[in-house]
PDB file of N, CA and C and ligand atoms in Angstrom:
ATOM      1  N   MET A   1     -93.791-235.680 -39.089  1.00  0.00           N
ATOM      2  CA  MET A   1     -94.060-236.076 -40.435  1.00  0.00           C
ATOM      3  C   MET A   1     -94.074-234.924 -41.705  1.00  0.00           C
ATOM      4  N   PHE A   2     -93.704-235.090 -42.389  1.00  0.00           N
ATOM      5  CA  PHE A   2     -93.522-234.384 -43.935  1.00  0.00           C
ATOM      6  C   PHE A   2     -93.651-235.033 -45.048  1.00  0.00           C
ATOM      7  N   CYS A   3     -94.095-233.973 -46.143  1.00  0.00           N
ATOM      8  CA  CYS A   3     -93.883-234.848 -47.732  1.00  0.00           C
ATOM      9  C   CYS A   3     -92.369-234.412 -48.273  1.00  0.00           C
ATOM     10  N   PRO A   4     -92.122-235.900 -48.528  1.00  0.00           N
ATOM     11  CA  PRO A   4     -90.992-235.708 -49.292  1.00  0.00           C
ATOM     12  C   PRO A   4     -90.873-234.928 -50.626  1.00  0.00           C
ATOM     13  N   GLU A   5     -91.930-234.863 -51.031  1.00  0.00           N
ATOM     14  CA  GLU A   5     -92.245-234.126 -52.640  1.00  0.00           C
ATOM     15  C   GLU A   5     -92.109-232.686 -52.169  1.00  0.00           C
ATOM     16  N   CYS A   6     -92.852-232.195 -51.633  1.00  0.00           N
ATOM     17  CA  CYS A   6     -93.216-230.489 -51.243  1.00  0.00           C
ATOM     18  C   CYS A   6     -92.707-230.112 -49.975  1.00  0.00           C
ATOM     19  N   GLY A   7     -92.366-230.792 -49.268  1.00  0.00           N
ATOM     20  CA  GLY A   7     -91.828-230.919 -47.961  1.00  0.00           C
ATOM     21  C   GLY A   7     -92.582-230.132 -46.819  1.00  0.00           C
ATOM     22  N   LEU A   8     -94.215-230.234 -47.059  1.00  0.00           N
ATOM     23  CA  LEU A   8     -95.020-229.834 -46.447  1.00  0.00           C
ATOM     24  C   LEU A   8     -94.898-230.405 -45.295  1.00  0.00           C
ATOM     25  N   GLU A   9     -95.034-229.643 -43.792  1.00  0.00           N
ATOM     26  CA  GLU A   9     -95.567-230.764 -42.714  1.00  0.00           C
ATOM     27  C   GLU A   9     -96.903-231.013 -42.364  1.00  0.00           C
ATOM     28  N   TYR A  10     -96.989-232.384 -41.737  1.00  0.00           N
ATOM     29  CA  TYR A  10     -97.968-233.050 -41.302  1.00  0.00           C
ATOM     30  C   TYR A  10     -98.364-233.198 -39.728  1.00  0.00           C
ATOM     31  N   GLU A  11     -99.351-233.123 -39.250  1.00  0.00           N
ATOM     32  CA  GLU A  11     -99.610-233.635 -37.690  1.00  0.00           C
ATOM     33  C   GLU A  11     -99.329-235.100 -38.017  1.00  0.00           C
ATOM     34  N   GLU A  12     -98.724-235.794 -36.891  1.00  0.00           N
ATOM     35  CA  GLU A  12     -98.797-236.939 -36.301  1.00  0.00           C
ATOM     36  C   GLU A  12     -99.922-237.662 -36.942  1.00  0.00           C
ATOM     37  N   GLY A  13    -100.139-238.851 -37.380  1.00  0.00           N
ATOM     38  CA  GLY A  13    -101.364-239.277 -37.764  1.00  0.00           C
ATOM     39  C   GLY A  13    -101.502-239.116 -39.049  1.00  0.00           C
ATOM     40  N   SER A  14    -101.093-238.570 -40.162  1.00  0.00           N
ATOM     41  CA  SER A  14    -101.275-238.250 -41.165  1.00  0.00           C
ATOM     42  C   SER A  14    -100.382-239.169 -42.166  1.00  0.00           C
ATOM     43  N   SER A  15    -100.962-239.882 -43.133  1.00  0.00           N
ATOM     44  CA  SER A  15     -99.817-241.091 -43.527  1.00  0.00           C
ATOM     45  C   SER A  15     -99.772-240.553 -45.291  1.00  0.00           C
ATOM     46  N   LEU A  16    -100.479-239.529 -45.782  1.00  0.00           N
ATOM     47  CA  LEU A  16     -99.856-239.327 -46.893  1.00  0.00           C
ATOM     48  C   LEU A  16    -100.457-237.917 -47.272  1.00  0.00           C
ATOM     49  N   CYS A  17     -99.565-237.365 -48.135  1.00  0.00           N
ATOM     50  CA  CYS A  17     -99.602-235.610 -48.440  1.00  0.00           C
ATOM     51  C   CYS A  17    -100.922-235.752 -49.557  1.00  0.00           C
ATOM     52  N   GLU A  18    -101.599-234.619 -48.631  1.00  0.00           N
ATOM     53  CA  GLU A  18    -102.926-234.128 -49.597  1.00  0.00           C
ATOM     54  C   GLU A  18    -102.498-233.873 -51.116  1.00  0.00           C
ATOM     55  N   ASP A  19    -101.657-232.992 -51.488  1.00  0.00           N
ATOM     56  CA  ASP A  19    -101.274-232.597 -52.498  1.00  0.00           C
ATOM     57  C   ASP A  19    -100.455-233.471 -53.616  1.00  0.00           C
ATOM     58  N   CYS A  20     -99.465-234.395 -53.075  1.00  0.00           N
ATOM     59  CA  CYS A  20     -98.556-235.271 -53.578  1.00  0.00           C
ATOM     60  C   CYS A  20     -99.454-236.424 -53.767  1.00  0.00           C
ATOM     61  N   GLY A  21     -99.891-236.784 -52.838  1.00  0.00           N
ATOM     62  CA  GLY A  21    -100.233-238.144 -52.550  1.00  0.00           C
ATOM     63  C   GLY A  21     -99.163-239.233 -52.368  1.00  0.00           C
ATOM     64  N   VAL A  22     -98.033-238.723 -51.933  1.00  0.00           N
ATOM     65  CA  VAL A  22     -97.099-239.575 -51.776  1.00  0.00           C
ATOM     66  C   VAL A  22     -96.806-239.896 -50.132  1.00  0.00           C
ATOM     67  N   GLU A  23     -96.401-240.500 -49.834  1.00  0.00           N
ATOM     68  CA  GLU A  23     -96.672-241.098 -48.432  1.00  0.00           C
ATOM     69  C   GLU A  23     -95.604-240.270 -47.738  1.00  0.00           C
ATOM     70  N   LEU A  24     -96.044-239.594 -46.628  1.00  0.00           N
ATOM     71  CA  LEU A  24     -95.155-239.254 -45.772  1.00  0.00           C
ATOM     72  C   LEU A  24     -93.752-239.717 -44.945  1.00  0.00           C
ATOM     73  N   VAL A  25     -92.943-239.030 -44.736  1.00  0.00           N
ATOM     74  CA  VAL A  25     -91.814-239.547 -44.060  1.00  0.00           C
ATOM     75  C   VAL A  25     -91.399-238.833 -42.842  1.00  0.00           C
ATOM     76  N   GLU A  26     -90.761-239.736 -41.940  1.00  0.00           N
ATOM     77  CA  GLU A  26     -90.390-238.770 -40.854  1.00  0.00           C
ATOM     78  C   GLU A  26     -89.336-237.893 -41.077  1.00  0.00           C
ATOM     79  N   ASP A  27     -89.655-236.863 -40.588  1.00  0.00           N
ATOM     80  CA  ASP A  27     -88.486-235.861 -40.372  1.00  0.00           C
ATOM     81  C   ASP A  27     -87.230-236.323 -40.350  1.00  0.00           C
ATOM     82  N   PRO A  28     -86.473-236.348 -41.382  1.00  0.00           N
ATOM     83  CA  PRO A  28     -84.950-236.857 -41.136  1.00  0.00           C
ATOM     84  C   PRO A  28     -83.899-236.007 -39.962  1.00  0.00           C
ATOM     85  N   LEU A  29     -84.526-234.876 -40.362  1.00  0.00           N
ATOM     86  CA  LEU A  29     -83.743-233.899 -39.455  1.00  0.00           C
ATOM     87  C   LEU A  29     -83.511-233.794 -37.918  1.00  0.00           C
ATOM     88  N   GLY A  30     -85.073-234.642 -37.507  1.00  0.00           N
ATOM     89  CA  GLY A  30     -85.096-234.809 -36.039  1.00  0.00           C
ATOM     90  C   GLY A  30     -85.275-233.426 -35.615  1.00  0.00           C
ATOM     91  N   GLU A  31     -85.960-232.548 -36.179  1.00  0.00           N
ATOM     92  CA  GLU A  31     -86.274-231.215 -35.723  1.00  0.00           C
ATOM     93  C   GLU A  31     -87.212-231.227 -34.473  1.00  0.00           C
ATOM     94  N   GLU A  32     -87.517-232.409 -34.176  1.00  0.00           N
ATOM     95  CA  GLU A  32     -88.261-232.048 -32.733  1.00  0.00           C
ATOM     96  C   GLU A  32     -87.508-231.684 -31.504  1.00  0.00           C
ATOM     97  N   ALA A  33     -87.881-230.917 -30.580  1.00  0.00           N
ATOM     98  CA  ALA A  33     -87.037-230.378 -29.404  1.00  0.00           C
ATOM     99  C   ALA A  33     -86.604-231.849 -28.806  1.00  0.00           C
ATOM    100  N   PRO A  34     -85.497-231.209 -28.221  1.00  0.00           N
ATOM    101  CA  PRO A  34     -84.888-232.307 -27.665  1.00  0.00           C
ATOM    102  C   PRO A  34     -85.353-232.530 -26.360  1.00  0.00           C
ATOM    103  N   GLU A  35     -85.067-233.688 -26.299  1.00  0.00           N
ATOM    104  CA  GLU A  35     -86.260-234.461 -25.077  1.00  0.00           C
ATOM    105  C   GLU A  35     -85.880-233.288 -23.729  1.00  0.00           C
ATOM    106  N   GLU A  36     -87.244-233.390 -23.324  1.00  0.00           N
ATOM    107  CA  GLU A  36     -86.766-231.972 -22.479  1.00  0.00           C
ATOM    108  C   GLU A  36     -87.318-232.702 -20.832  1.00  0.00           C
ATOM    109  N   LEU A  37     -86.514-232.902 -19.951  1.00  0.00           N
ATOM    110  CA  LEU A  37     -86.735-232.984 -18.763  1.00  0.00           C
ATOM    111  C   LEU A  37     -87.668-232.342 -18.122  1.00  0.00           C
ATOM    112  N   GLU A  38     -88.759-233.352 -17.284  1.00  0.00           N
ATOM    113  CA  GLU A  38     -89.483-232.679 -16.566  1.00  0.00           C
ATOM    114  C   GLU A  38     -89.595-232.999 -15.429  1.00  0.00           C
ATOM    115  N   PHE A  39     -89.170-231.750 -14.429  1.00  0.00           N
ATOM    116  CA  PHE A  39     -88.782-231.597 -12.874  1.00  0.00           C
ATOM    117  C   PHE A  39     -89.805-231.736 -12.007  1.00  0.00           C
ATOM    118  N   VAL A  40     -90.132-232.257 -10.715  1.00  0.00           N
ATOM    119  CA  VAL A  40     -90.999-232.534  -9.837  1.00  0.00           C
ATOM    120  C   VAL A  40     -90.374-232.257  -8.650  1.00  0.00           C
ATOM    121  N   PRO A  41     -91.009-231.691  -7.609  1.00  0.00           N
ATOM    122  CA  PRO A  41     -90.155-231.531  -6.286  1.00  0.00           C
ATOM    123  C   PRO A  41     -89.993-232.785  -5.518  1.00  0.00           C
ATOM    124  N   LEU A  42     -88.646-232.698  -5.251  1.00  0.00           N
ATOM    125  CA  LEU A  42     -88.561-233.942  -3.988  1.00  0.00           C
ATOM    126  C   LEU A  42     -88.568-233.879  -2.716  1.00  0.00           C
ATOM    127  N   GLY A  43     -88.389-232.613  -2.618  1.00  0.00           N
ATOM    128  CA  GLY A  43     -88.615-232.051  -0.817  1.00  0.00           C
ATOM    129  C   GLY A  43     -87.823-230.925  -0.637  1.00  0.00           C
ATOM    130  N   GLU A  44     -88.438-230.400   0.476  1.00  0.00           N
ATOM    131  CA  GLU A  44     -87.845-228.957   1.077  1.00  0.00           C
ATOM    132  C   GLU A  44     -86.585-229.564   1.786  1.00  0.00           C
ATOM    133  N   VAL A  45     -85.738-228.718   1.892  1.00  0.00           N
ATOM    134  CA  VAL A  45     -84.234-228.930   2.564  1.00  0.00           C
ATOM    135  C   VAL A  45     -84.154-227.637   3.437  1.00  0.00           C
ATOM    136  N   THR A  46     -83.898-228.287   4.594  1.00  0.00           N
ATOM    137  CA  THR A  46     -83.712-226.645   5.534  1.00  0.00           C
ATOM    138  C   THR A  46     -82.387-226.650   6.192  1.00  0.00           C
ATOM    139  N   ASP A  47     -81.871-227.903   6.236  1.00  0.00           N
ATOM    140  CA  ASP A  47     -80.311-227.892   6.704  1.00  0.00           C
ATOM    141  C   ASP A  47     -79.381-228.102   5.979  1.00  0.00           C
ATOM    142  N   ALA A  48     -78.197-227.357   6.126  1.00  0.00           N
ATOM    143  CA  ALA A  48     -77.069-227.323   4.895  1.00  0.00           C
ATOM    144  C   ALA A  48     -76.394-228.676   4.742  1.00  0.00           C
ATOM    145  N   THR A  49     -76.733-229.296   5.897  1.00  0.00           N
ATOM    146  CA  THR A  49     -75.715-230.829   6.045  1.00  0.00           C
ATOM    147  C   THR A  49     -76.432-231.725   5.060  1.00  0.00           C
ATOM    148  N   VAL A  50     -77.941-231.824   5.344  1.00  0.00           N
ATOM    149  CA  VAL A  50     -78.708-232.790   4.731  1.00  0.00           C
ATOM    150  C   VAL A  50     -78.693-232.123   3.486  1.00  0.00           C
ATOM    151  N   PHE A  51     -78.771-230.509   3.103  1.00  0.00           N
ATOM    152  CA  PHE A  51     -78.559-230.375   1.256  1.00  0.00           C
ATOM    153  C   PHE A  51     -77.621-230.883   0.800  1.00  0.00           C
ATOM    154  N   ALA A  52     -76.280-230.826   1.661  1.00  0.00           N
ATOM    155  CA  ALA A  52     -75.001-231.343   0.576  1.00  0.00           C
ATOM    156  C   ALA A  52     -75.074-232.985   0.600  1.00  0.00           C
ATOM    157  N   ILE A  53     -76.015-233.747   1.571  1.00  0.00           N
ATOM    158  CA  ILE A  53     -76.057-234.739   1.607  1.00  0.00           C
ATOM    159  C   ILE A  53     -76.747-235.526   0.205  1.00  0.00           C
ATOM    160  N   VAL A  54     -77.787-234.973   0.413  1.00  0.00           N
ATOM    161  CA  VAL A  54     -78.922-235.344  -0.581  1.00  0.00           C
ATOM    162  C   VAL A  54     -78.658-234.705  -2.074  1.00  0.00           C
ATOM    163  N   THR A  55     -77.888-233.576  -2.101  1.00  0.00           N
ATOM    164  CA  THR A  55     -77.354-233.371  -3.955  1.00  0.00           C
ATOM    165  C   THR A  55     -76.174-234.522  -4.296  1.00  0.00           C
ATOM    166  N   SER A  56     -75.460-234.639  -3.184  1.00  0.00           N
ATOM    167  CA  SER A  56     -74.144-235.624  -3.516  1.00  0.00           C
ATOM    168  C   SER A  56     -74.707-236.646  -3.907  1.00  0.00           C
ATOM    169  N   GLN A  57     -75.872-237.124  -3.205  1.00  0.00           N
ATOM    170  CA  GLN A  57     -76.157-238.375  -3.355  1.00  0.00           C
ATOM    171  C   GLN A  57     -77.182-238.378  -4.965  1.00  0.00           C
ATOM    172  N   LEU A  58     -77.585-237.653  -5.141  1.00  0.00           N
ATOM    173  CA  LEU A  58     -78.531-237.234  -6.031  1.00  0.00           C
ATOM    174  C   LEU A  58     -77.012-237.757  -7.804  1.00  0.00           C
ATOM    175  N   GLU A  59     -76.391-236.879  -7.270  1.00  0.00           N
ATOM    176  CA  GLU A  59     -74.953-236.450  -7.974  1.00  0.00           C
ATOM    177  C   GLU A  59     -74.441-237.839  -8.282  1.00  0.00           C
ATOM    178  N   GLU A  60     -74.320-238.795  -7.558  1.00  0.00           N
ATOM    179  CA  GLU A  60     -73.643-239.930  -7.242  1.00  0.00           C
ATOM    180  C   GLU A  60     -74.839-241.202  -8.162  1.00  0.00           C
ATOM    181  N   ALA A  61     -75.671-240.779  -8.323  1.00  0.00           N
ATOM    182  CA  ALA A  61     -77.194-241.606  -8.829  1.00  0.00           C
ATOM    183  C   ALA A  61     -76.953-241.376 -10.443  1.00  0.00           C
ATOM    184  N   GLY A  62     -76.452-239.624 -10.714  1.00  0.00           N
ATOM    185  CA  GLY A  62     -76.732-239.652 -12.146  1.00  0.00           C
ATOM    186  C   GLY A  62     -78.260-239.085 -12.308  1.00  0.00           C
ATOM    187  N   ILE A  63     -78.963-238.449 -11.391  1.00  0.00           N
ATOM    188  CA  ILE A  63     -80.117-237.873 -11.222  1.00  0.00           C
ATOM    189  C   ILE A  63     -80.174-236.291 -11.473  1.00  0.00           C
ATOM    190  N   PRO A  64     -80.696-236.074 -12.622  1.00  0.00           N
ATOM    191  CA  PRO A  64     -80.541-234.700 -12.750  1.00  0.00           C
ATOM    192  C   PRO A  64     -81.617-233.775 -11.575  1.00  0.00           C
ATOM    193  N   TRP A  65     -80.747-232.760 -11.393  1.00  0.00           N
ATOM    194  CA  TRP A  65     -81.774-232.072 -10.202  1.00  0.00           C
ATOM    195  C   TRP A  65     -81.727-231.039 -10.433  1.00  0.00           C
ATOM    196  N   PHE A  66     -81.894-229.703  -9.502  1.00  0.00           N
ATOM    197  CA  PHE A  66     -81.989-228.508  -9.139  1.00  0.00           C
ATOM    198  C   PHE A  66     -82.642-228.042  -8.420  1.00  0.00           C
ATOM    199  N   VAL A  67     -81.966-227.026  -7.416  1.00  0.00           N
ATOM    200  CA  VAL A  67     -82.643-226.512  -6.581  1.00  0.00           C
ATOM    201  C   VAL A  67     -83.352-224.930  -6.741  1.00  0.00           C
ATOM    202  N   GLN A  68     -84.237-224.822  -6.159  1.00  0.00           N
ATOM    203  CA  GLN A  68     -84.755-223.401  -6.003  1.00  0.00           C
ATOM    204  C   GLN A  68     -84.891-223.016  -4.771  1.00  0.00           C
ATOM    205  N   SER A  69     -84.145-221.982  -4.399  1.00  0.00           N
ATOM    206  CA  SER A  69     -84.604-221.441  -3.053  1.00  0.00           C
ATOM    207  C   SER A  69     -86.046-220.246  -2.917  1.00  0.00           C
ATOM    208  N   GLU A  70     -86.711-220.638  -1.902  1.00  0.00           N
ATOM    209  CA  GLU A  70     -87.682-220.031  -1.931  1.00  0.00           C
ATOM    210  C   GLU A  70     -87.711-219.144  -0.752  1.00  0.00           C
ATOM    211  N   LYS A  71     -87.242-219.260   0.169  1.00  0.00           N
ATOM    212  CA  LYS A  71     -86.816-218.542   1.516  1.00  0.00           C
ATOM    213  C   LYS A  71     -85.354-218.267   1.654  1.00  0.00           C
ATOM    214  N   GLU A  72     -84.692-217.691   2.270  1.00  0.00           N
ATOM    215  CA  GLU A  72     -83.294-217.903   3.251  1.00  0.00           C
ATOM    216  C   GLU A  72     -83.720-219.291   3.566  1.00  0.00           C
ATOM    217  N   SER A  73     -82.771-219.930   3.521  1.00  0.00           N
ATOM    218  CA  SER A  73     -82.205-221.025   4.305  1.00  0.00           C
ATOM    219  C   SER A  73     -83.180-221.920   3.878  1.00  0.00           C
ATOM    220  N   MET A  74     -84.022-221.925   2.637  1.00  0.00           N
ATOM    221  CA  MET A  74     -85.179-222.849   2.619  1.00  0.00           C
ATOM    222  C   MET A  74     -84.808-223.444   1.225  1.00  0.00           C
ATOM    223  N   ALA A  75     -84.480-224.442   0.951  1.00  0.00           N
ATOM    224  CA  ALA A  75     -84.438-224.906  -0.507  1.00  0.00           C
ATOM    225  C   ALA A  75     -85.561-225.932  -0.949  1.00  0.00           C
ATOM    226  N   MET A  76     -85.794-225.693  -2.295  1.00  0.00           N
ATOM    227  CA  MET A  76     -86.817-226.901  -2.581  1.00  0.00           C
ATOM    228  C   MET A  76     -86.299-227.637  -3.794  1.00  0.00           C
ATOM    229  N   VAL A  77     -85.748-229.029  -3.395  1.00  0.00           N
ATOM    230  CA  VAL A  77     -85.008-229.700  -4.561  1.00  0.00           C
ATOM    231  C   VAL A  77     -86.019-230.426  -5.168  1.00  0.00           C
ATOM    232  N   TYR A  78     -85.715-230.278  -6.641  1.00  0.00           N
ATOM    233  CA  TYR A  78     -86.617-230.860  -7.755  1.00  0.00           C
ATOM    234  C   TYR A  78     -85.411-231.760  -8.390  1.00  0.00           C
ATOM    235  N   VAL A  79     -86.136-233.193  -8.873  1.00  0.00           N
ATOM    236  CA  VAL A  79     -85.368-234.189  -9.543  1.00  0.00           C
ATOM    237  C   VAL A  79     -86.211-234.098 -10.661  1.00  0.00           C
ATOM    238  N   ALA A  80     -85.591-235.048 -11.533  1.00  0.00           N
ATOM    239  CA  ALA A  80     -86.277-235.299 -12.908  1.00  0.00           C
ATOM    240  C   ALA A  80     -87.329-236.564 -12.797  1.00  0.00           C
ATOM    241  N   ARG A  81     -88.481-236.293 -13.268  1.00  0.00           N
ATOM    242  CA  ARG A  81     -89.890-236.685 -12.979  1.00  0.00           C
ATOM    243  C   ARG A  81     -89.419-238.292 -12.828  1.00  0.00           C
ATOM    244  N   ASN A  82     -88.749-238.668 -14.252  1.00  0.00           N
ATOM    245  CA  ASN A  82     -88.729-240.073 -14.497  1.00  0.00           C
ATOM    246  C   ASN A  82     -87.711-240.540 -13.627  1.00  0.00           C
ATOM    247  N   ARG A  83     -86.911-239.923 -12.682  1.00  0.00           N
ATOM    248  CA  ARG A  83     -85.911-240.846 -11.859  1.00  0.00           C
ATOM    249  C   ARG A  83     -86.761-240.267 -10.328  1.00  0.00           C
ATOM    250  N   LEU A  84     -87.716-240.022  -9.974  1.00  0.00           N
ATOM    251  CA  LEU A  84     -88.203-239.257  -8.560  1.00  0.00           C
ATOM    252  C   LEU A  84     -88.294-240.832  -7.634  1.00  0.00           C
ATOM    253  N   ALA A  85     -88.612-241.735  -8.321  1.00  0.00           N
ATOM    254  CA  ALA A  85     -88.753-242.994  -7.214  1.00  0.00           C
ATOM    255  C   ALA A  85     -87.323-243.346  -6.915  1.00  0.00           C
ATOM    256  N   GLU A  86     -86.452-243.292  -8.002  1.00  0.00           N
ATOM    257  CA  GLU A  86     -84.755-243.789  -7.784  1.00  0.00           C
ATOM    258  C   GLU A  86     -84.501-242.786  -6.650  1.00  0.00           C
ATOM    259  N   ALA A  87     -84.697-241.678  -6.988  1.00  0.00           N
ATOM    260  CA  ALA A  87     -84.160-240.288  -5.801  1.00  0.00           C
ATOM    261  C   ALA A  87     -85.046-240.576  -4.341  1.00  0.00           C
ATOM    262  N   HIS A  88     -86.013-241.460  -4.537  1.00  0.00           N
ATOM    263  CA  HIS A  88     -86.499-241.391  -2.766  1.00  0.00           C
ATOM    264  C   HIS A  88     -85.872-242.509  -2.224  1.00  0.00           C
ATOM    265  N   ARG A  89     -85.183-243.725  -3.098  1.00  0.00           N
ATOM    266  CA  ARG A  89     -84.688-244.527  -2.776  1.00  0.00           C
ATOM    267  C   ARG A  89     -83.458-244.465  -2.222  1.00  0.00           C
ATOM    268  N   GLU A  90     -82.700-243.385  -3.171  1.00  0.00           N
ATOM    269  CA  GLU A  90     -81.295-242.934  -2.771  1.00  0.00           C
ATOM    270  C   GLU A  90     -81.331-242.644  -1.226  1.00  0.00           C
ATOM    271  N   LEU A  91     -82.446-241.772  -1.167  1.00  0.00           N
ATOM    272  CA  LEU A  91     -82.499-240.778  -0.121  1.00  0.00           C
ATOM    273  C   LEU A  91     -82.753-241.529   1.499  1.00  0.00           C
ATOM    274  N   ALA A  92     -83.486-242.537   0.890  1.00  0.00           N
ATOM    275  CA  ALA A  92     -84.093-243.189   1.953  1.00  0.00           C
ATOM    276  C   ALA A  92     -83.029-243.211   2.959  1.00  0.00           C
ATOM    277  N   ALA A  93     -81.723-243.727   2.732  1.00  0.00           N
ATOM    278  CA  ALA A  93     -80.968-243.936   3.958  1.00  0.00           C
ATOM    279  C   ALA A  93     -80.316-242.847   4.224  1.00  0.00           C
ATOM    280  N   ALA A  94     -79.731-242.083   3.144  1.00  0.00           N
ATOM    281  CA  ALA A  94     -78.704-240.757   3.271  1.00  0.00           C
ATOM    282  C   ALA A  94     -79.344-239.887   3.929  1.00  0.00           C
ATOM    283  N   ALA A  95     -80.761-239.323   3.658  1.00  0.00           N
ATOM    284  CA  ALA A  95     -81.086-238.373   3.864  1.00  0.00           C
ATOM    285  C   ALA A  95     -81.641-238.626   5.472  1.00  0.00           C
ATOM    286  N   SER A  96     -81.601-239.789   6.202  1.00  0.00           N
ATOM    287  CA  SER A  96     -81.891-239.946   7.578  1.00  0.00           C
ATOM    288  C   SER A  96     -81.344-239.449   8.414  1.00  0.00           C
ATOM    289  N   PRO A  97     -81.312-239.346   9.627  1.00  0.00           N
ATOM    290  CA  PRO A  97     -80.694-238.700  10.521  1.00  0.00           C
ATOM    291  C   PRO A  97     -78.965-238.863  10.160  1.00  0.00           C
ATOM    292  N   VAL A  98     -78.288-237.446  10.257  1.00  0.00           N
ATOM    293  CA  VAL A  98     -77.096-238.144   9.993  1.00  0.00           C
ATOM    294  C   VAL A  98     -75.989-238.400  10.679  1.00  0.00           C
ATOM    295  N   ALA A  99     -76.626-238.605  12.083  1.00  0.00           N
ATOM    296  CA  ALA A  99     -75.645-239.050  13.046  1.00  0.00           C
ATOM    297  C   ALA A  99     -75.398-240.611  12.677  1.00  0.00           C
ATOM    298  N   VAL A 100     -74.036-240.850  11.902  1.00  0.00           N
ATOM    299  CA  VAL A 100     -73.732-241.999  11.991  1.00  0.00           C
ATOM    300  C   VAL A 100     -72.972-242.834  12.806  1.00  0.00           C
ATOM    301  N   CYS A 101     -73.098-243.899  13.619  1.00  0.00           N
ATOM    302  CA  CYS A 101     -72.464-244.358  14.393  1.00  0.00           C
ATOM    303  C   CYS A 101     -71.317-245.001  13.826  1.00  0.00           C
ATOM    304  N   GLU A 102     -69.945-244.625  14.094  1.00  0.00           N
ATOM    305  CA  GLU A 102     -68.951-245.715  13.513  1.00  0.00           C
ATOM    306  C   GLU A 102     -68.865-246.468  14.806  1.00  0.00           C
ATOM    307  N   GLY A 103     -68.161-247.342  15.012  1.00  0.00           N
ATOM    308  CA  GLY A 103     -67.242-247.767  15.799  1.00  0.00           C
ATOM    309  C   GLY A 103     -68.789-248.487  16.387  1.00  0.00           C
ATOM    310  N   ASN A 104     -68.667-249.940  17.064  1.00  0.00           N
ATOM    311  CA  ASN A 104     -69.460-250.947  17.314  1.00  0.00           C
ATOM    312  C   ASN A 104     -69.507-250.909  19.165  1.00  0.00           C
TER     313      ASN A 104
HETATM  314 ZN1   ZN B   1     -96.689-232.980 -51.064  1.00  0.00          ZN
END
């Protein structure tokens, strides 16, 4: 919030400028930091094949993700916190054993 008269900024919760006595307005420039995604660990992946499946599933679902390698051949996959449940659902099937039986 800020005062349209003097331009002074106020914390959320104030409604009047203490100097001018005018009503505060929302910052029209929207200078607030762009919504930052918070990432939470989804799980460790040590298998390259699984890794490929997991990341392609996440891509397909449009879930933001990144990987942080902690050791060689081991990666921690992070996904956006607000999509974590969705990521789990997506992976419930995909990350299960890679062996897919074709043919009945
Ligand atoms: Zn003011």
